[in-house]
Every structure is written in C-alpha cells, then in structure tokens.
Amino acid sequence: MANLIIEATDVVKTYDTGYSEVPALKGVSLSVERGEMVAIMGPSGCGKTTLLNCLSGLDDIDSGRVTVDGTDINRLSDNAKTEYRARNMGFVFQVYDLLPILSAVENVELPMLVSGTPAKRAREAAMRALDFVHLAERAGHRPAELSGGERQRVAVARSLVNDPAIVWADEPTGALDSTNAEQIMNLLRELNEASSQTFVVVTHDPKMAGYAQRIVYMVDGLIVDEKRTGHAKEPSQTVPAEEA
C-alpha cells in the first residue's frame, strides 16, 4: 500500500547472552500507515521494546525485512543508518536524557547543531518545537528548574525538531505521575491529529495505549492481537485492564 510508512515482514531477533540464545522476536509482521498513532502493548519481556528498536534501526535483525518510508533500513551501513535516523526519526524515552547544563531550547536544538545545521536555523526550529509542546515560555530554563512533565515535553520537542517522518516513543510516561502522563499522551495525540505526525508508542499501561488509534498486543515475541480505539474521549475506557 502506498500509504504505509512502516512495513515489517517476518522479523526475527535473537539475543546471545553468552550462555544461551534468547528469542526476542519470533517472526513479527506489522504495518503502520502514514500519520497513524499506534501503541504496542504487552507484559514486561514480551519484545515490544525490541520491536521498536528493530523497526527504527537501533537494533539489527536476524531475518525478515523492515522498510521505513520506502527505505530498507537493514541494507544501510551503520553510518548511513545513523544519518537516516537523525534526518527522518525522532525518539522519546522514559528517561528524559536532557543535558543538565543546557537550557530547554539548547537541549532541543542540540541534535540539529550536531548534524551541521546553522545555529540561527537550529534555534528557530527549536523554539518552534517548544511552542508546539506549549513550553516556549520555559525555553531558557535548565532541566533542574522544570517539572518532570515539563522535562518530558522538552524531550518531545527535541524529537520533533527535525520534522521527522516518525516519532518513536518507548514508555514515554513511565517516569511520570498520572496527571503528567495524561498531559503527555494528550500532547502526542494533539500533535498526531494536528500535523498527521506518525507515532509508534510502546507502553505497558492500557490507559496510555488508549490514546492511540490502534493498539497492537504482544506476548512472548509475537503479535497476538490488535484493536482500533477510535480515539475515544476517555482512553481509560477503551482498553480494559484485564486485556493488558
């Protein structure tokens, strides 16, 4: 389908611990449409983070195929893969990974500066990204002066600064209280709806998964089910906890 931005087919990933081989993905196939917001859910150790890492090219795969926006990322060299991620992807993790000595805007613009973007253009893009996450007024504050929710919004802004085709989010609300977690997920859904930004979100929380348009369920390295949520107004009612 022409509208697919991610297409994974029969992806296999095994980790060698030195003592044994641990199968993490056992032939996973998944497609994501451009502009879709998808949540990947499942118990700890089911392979959901491994799947995100393999789809984004952070991890190599043993077999299968992963195509992102028309590019077979596993055919790229390590350097080319790194450059492709820098230009086409954004990442949000549970740990904010903000540099404490830099202000919010300096943290957001850093990826662009590292990739060679002129300072003036990087600063302008960083301020636009902070404005997108409703944090422009805190641009000059360092992470220690921001709340946990504000720090994660800075991390979201950083993921958006290069106008990526896809934003990958691995447990983006895992370190937040329920109020801040809901604010972050509302923000991701707002960005998805306003700009048709593609999001792939890994979470163990059924309420957070309910903010996505589609939920993919994993167990023991396999996708076992999926469901459409319809962007329900009350995400907590969309996915009953017993289905997690």
C-alpha positions as a Python dict, from the first residue, in 0.01 Angstrom:
ca = {
    (1, 'M'): (0, 0, 0),
    (2, 'A'): (130, 340, -98),
    (3, 'N'): (23, 496, 232),
    (4, 'L'): (235, 268, 450),
    (5, 'I'): (527, 434, 623),
    (6, 'I'): (643, 124, 816),
    (7, 'E'): (628, -230, 681),
    (8, 'A'): (788, -514, 873),
    (9, 'T'): (769, -873, 749),
    (10, 'D'): (864, -1188, 942),
    (11, 'V'): (1114, -1008, 1166),
    (12, 'V'): (1324, -1238, 1380),
    (13, 'K'): (1558, -1117, 1655),
    (14, 'T'): (1755, -1337, 1893),
    (15, 'Y'): (1989, -1217, 2168),
    (16, 'D'): (2301, -1419, 2255),
    (17, 'T'): (2365, -1385, 2628),
    (18, 'G'): (2688, -1580, 2610),
    (19, 'Y'): (2524, -1873, 2784),
    (20, 'S'): (2214, -1917, 2572),
    (21, 'E'): (2019, -1766, 2286),
    (22, 'V'): (1704, -1578, 2382),
    (23, 'P'): (1441, -1535, 2108),
    (24, 'A'): (1300, -1182, 2138),
    (25, 'L'): (1101, -1159, 1813),
    (26, 'K'): (972, -1477, 1650),
    (27, 'G'): (861, -1368, 1304),
    (28, 'V'): (675, -1041, 1362),
    (29, 'S'): (492, -865, 1080),
    (30, 'L'): (348, -515, 1126),
    (31, 'S'): (237, -228, 901),
    (32, 'V'): (182, 134, 1006),
    (33, 'E'): (10, 390, 789),
    (34, 'R'): (148, 739, 741),
    (35, 'G'): (1, 969, 1003),
    (36, 'E'): (-117, 685, 1225),
    (37, 'M'): (-63, 668, 1601),
    (38, 'V'): (-2, 309, 1710),
    (39, 'A'): (56, 174, 2060),
    (40, 'I'): (247, -151, 2118),
    (41, 'M'): (138, -317, 2441),
    (42, 'G'): (231, -627, 2635),
    (43, 'P'): (383, -758, 2957),
    (44, 'S'): (745, -695, 3052),
    (45, 'G'): (982, -902, 2840),
    (46, 'C'): (731, -965, 2560),
    (47, 'G'): (952, -799, 2297),
    (48, 'K'): (778, -465, 2250),
    (49, 'T'): (1089, -250, 2305),
    (50, 'T'): (1292, -488, 2091),
    (51, 'L'): (1034, -447, 1814),
    (52, 'L'): (1060, -67, 1837),
    (53, 'N'): (1439, -89, 1825),
    (54, 'C'): (1431, -319, 1523),
    (55, 'L'): (1174, -109, 1337),
    (56, 'S'): (1378, 207, 1395),
    (57, 'G'): (1712, 50, 1308),
    (58, 'L'): (1857, 85, 1659),
    (59, 'D'): (1894, -295, 1658),
    (60, 'D'): (1987, -522, 1367),
    (61, 'I'): (1753, -807, 1282),
    (62, 'D'): (1844, -1171, 1221),
    (63, 'S'): (1600, -1220, 936),
    (64, 'G'): (1294, -1063, 778),
    (65, 'R'): (1257, -716, 632),
    (66, 'V'): (1188, -367, 768),
    (67, 'T'): (1102, -84, 532),
    (68, 'V'): (1066, 270, 668),
    (69, 'D'): (926, 533, 433),
    (70, 'G'): (1040, 325, 136),
    (71, 'T'): (1390, 254, 269),
    (72, 'D'): (1504, -95, 364),
    (73, 'I'): (1697, 17, 670),
    (74, 'N'): (1881, -310, 718),
    (75, 'R'): (2055, -266, 383),
    (76, 'L'): (2212, 59, 506),
    (77, 'S'): (2561, 76, 654),
    (78, 'D'): (2585, 170, 1023),
    (79, 'N'): (2683, 527, 935),
    (80, 'A'): (2406, 560, 677),
    (81, 'K'): (2155, 417, 924),
    (82, 'T'): (2261, 669, 1189),
    (83, 'E'): (2227, 955, 942),
    (84, 'Y'): (1888, 825, 826),
    (85, 'R'): (1759, 818, 1183),
    (86, 'A'): (1891, 1168, 1251),
    (87, 'R'): (1713, 1309, 947),
    (88, 'N'): (1389, 1110, 947),
    (89, 'M'): (1313, 994, 1301),
    (90, 'G'): (1253, 1133, 1646),
    (91, 'F'): (1285, 943, 1975),
    (92, 'V'): (1126, 988, 2318),
    (93, 'F'): (1231, 759, 2603),
    (94, 'Q'): (1119, 703, 2961),
    (95, 'V'): (1435, 876, 3086),
    (96, 'Y'): (1443, 1232, 2952),
    (97, 'D'): (1816, 1229, 2865),
    (98, 'L'): (1841, 1608, 2886),
    (99, 'L'): (2183, 1763, 2944),
    (100, 'P'): (2161, 1938, 3284),
    (101, 'I'): (2395, 2226, 3194),
    (102, 'L'): (2189, 2326, 2890),
    (103, 'S'): (1864, 2520, 2881),
    (104, 'A'): (1548, 2370, 2733),
    (105, 'V'): (1600, 2537, 2396),
    (106, 'E'): (1967, 2436, 2390),
    (107, 'N'): (1871, 2073, 2458),
    (108, 'V'): (1615, 2081, 2178),
    (109, 'E'): (1846, 2239, 1920),
    (110, 'L'): (2145, 2017, 2003),
    (111, 'P'): (2063, 1735, 1753),
    (112, 'M'): (2041, 1989, 1471),
    (113, 'L'): (2370, 2155, 1567),
    (114, 'V'): (2544, 1817, 1583),
    (115, 'S'): (2419, 1734, 1234),
    (116, 'G'): (2557, 2060, 1097),
    (117, 'T'): (2253, 2287, 1089),
    (118, 'P'): (2346, 2658, 1114),
    (119, 'A'): (2298, 2793, 1466),
    (120, 'K'): (2033, 3051, 1373),
    (121, 'R'): (1819, 2797, 1188),
    (122, 'A'): (1859, 2542, 1468),
    (123, 'R'): (1749, 2795, 1731),
    (124, 'E'): (1445, 2896, 1526),
    (125, 'A'): (1344, 2532, 1480),
    (126, 'A'): (1396, 2460, 1850),
    (127, 'M'): (1175, 2750, 1951),
    (128, 'R'): (902, 2633, 1710),
    (129, 'A'): (922, 2285, 1859),
    (130, 'L'): (896, 2420, 2214),
    (131, 'D'): (598, 2625, 2106),
    (132, 'F'): (436, 2308, 1965),
    (133, 'V'): (459, 2148, 2311),
    (134, 'H'): (337, 2466, 2485),
    (135, 'L'): (669, 2535, 2655),
    (136, 'A'): (814, 2834, 2472),
    (137, 'E'): (800, 3045, 2787),
    (138, 'R'): (1032, 2798, 2963),
    (139, 'A'): (1292, 2792, 2685),
    (140, 'G'): (1567, 2945, 2899),
    (141, 'H'): (1521, 2714, 3197),
    (142, 'R'): (1754, 2423, 3271),
    (143, 'P'): (1614, 2074, 3340),
    (144, 'A'): (1654, 2110, 3719),
    (145, 'E'): (1419, 2409, 3702),
    (146, 'L'): (1149, 2212, 3520),
    (147, 'S'): (894, 1962, 3647),
    (148, 'G'): (900, 1601, 3530),
    (149, 'G'): (618, 1667, 3287),
    (150, 'E'): (795, 1974, 3150),
    (151, 'R'): (1118, 1780, 3103),
    (152, 'Q'): (934, 1515, 2903),
    (153, 'R'): (773, 1788, 2691),
    (154, 'V'): (1122, 1920, 2619),
    (155, 'A'): (1217, 1566, 2513),
    (156, 'V'): (910, 1555, 2286),
    (157, 'A'): (1011, 1890, 2136),
    (158, 'R'): (1360, 1755, 2073),
    (159, 'S'): (1209, 1455, 1893),
    (160, 'L'): (1012, 1691, 1667),
    (161, 'V'): (1280, 1948, 1591),
    (162, 'N'): (1396, 1790, 1265),
    (163, 'D'): (1037, 1744, 1139),
    (164, 'P'): (1074, 1363, 1137),
    (165, 'A'): (864, 1122, 937),
    (166, 'I'): (817, 908, 1251),
    (167, 'V'): (843, 962, 1625),
    (168, 'W'): (921, 651, 1833),
    (169, 'A'): (825, 669, 2200),
    (170, 'D'): (934, 397, 2445),
    (171, 'E'): (736, 416, 2771),
    (172, 'P'): (722, 800, 2744),
    (173, 'T'): (503, 827, 3055),
    (174, 'G'): (677, 559, 3264),
    (175, 'A'): (853, 808, 3492),
    (176, 'L'): (555, 1042, 3533),
    (177, 'D'): (262, 1064, 3772),
    (178, 'S'): (-85, 1005, 3630),
    (179, 'T'): (-162, 1373, 3570),
    (180, 'N'): (159, 1442, 3380),
    (181, 'A'): (129, 1111, 3196),
    (182, 'E'): (-214, 1209, 3065),
    (183, 'Q'): (-83, 1551, 2963),
    (184, 'I'): (200, 1393, 2763),
    (185, 'M'): (-31, 1147, 2588),
    (186, 'N'): (-281, 1423, 2514),
    (187, 'L'): (8, 1621, 2366),
    (188, 'L'): (117, 1330, 2144),
    (189, 'R'): (-238, 1279, 2022),
    (190, 'E'): (-277, 1654, 1963),
    (191, 'L'): (41, 1656, 1752),
    (192, 'N'): (-76, 1347, 1566),
    (193, 'E'): (-413, 1498, 1484),
    (194, 'A'): (-288, 1848, 1403),
    (195, 'S'): (2, 1756, 1174),
    (196, 'S'): (-63, 1391, 1082),
    (197, 'Q'): (262, 1303, 1260),
    (198, 'T'): (325, 927, 1277),
    (199, 'F'): (379, 795, 1631),
    (200, 'V'): (471, 446, 1746),
    (201, 'V'): (438, 425, 2125),
    (202, 'V'): (549, 136, 2346),
    (203, 'T'): (364, 117, 2677),
    (204, 'H'): (257, -133, 2941),
    (205, 'D'): (-27, 95, 3056),
    (206, 'P'): (-368, 25, 2895),
    (207, 'K'): (-490, 376, 2972),
    (208, 'M'): (-194, 533, 2789),
    (209, 'A'): (-235, 289, 2499),
    (210, 'G'): (-594, 406, 2465),
    (211, 'Y'): (-477, 742, 2335),
    (212, 'A'): (-356, 577, 2013),
    (213, 'Q'): (-571, 500, 1712),
    (214, 'R'): (-466, 134, 1712),
    (215, 'I'): (-327, -95, 1980),
    (216, 'V'): (-104, -390, 1893),
    (217, 'Y'): (-72, -659, 2162),
    (218, 'M'): (244, -866, 2203),
    (219, 'V'): (313, -1182, 2404),
    (220, 'D'): (636, -1385, 2401),
    (221, 'G'): (786, -1221, 2093),
    (222, 'L'): (473, -1240, 1880),
    (223, 'I'): (188, -1007, 1789),
    (224, 'V'): (-122, -1184, 1916),
    (225, 'D'): (-398, -928, 1861),
    (226, 'E'): (-480, -569, 1771),
    (227, 'K'): (-776, -335, 1801),
    (228, 'R'): (-890, 7, 1684),
    (229, 'T'): (-972, 260, 1954),
    (230, 'G'): (-1145, 530, 1750),
    (231, 'H'): (-967, 800, 1952),
    (232, 'A'): (-1210, 761, 2239),
    (233, 'K'): (-1262, 1066, 2458),
    (234, 'E'): (-1200, 855, 2766),
    (235, 'P'): (-895, 641, 2684),
    (236, 'S'): (-916, 453, 3013),
    (237, 'Q'): (-1248, 304, 2900),
    (238, 'T'): (-1110, 195, 2564),
    (239, 'V'): (-883, -87, 2678),
    (240, 'P'): (-996, -275, 2988),
    (241, 'A'): (-710, -352, 3223),
    (242, 'E'): (-773, -725, 3204),
    (243, 'E'): (-677, -716, 2835),
    (244, 'A'): (-326, -591, 2910),
}
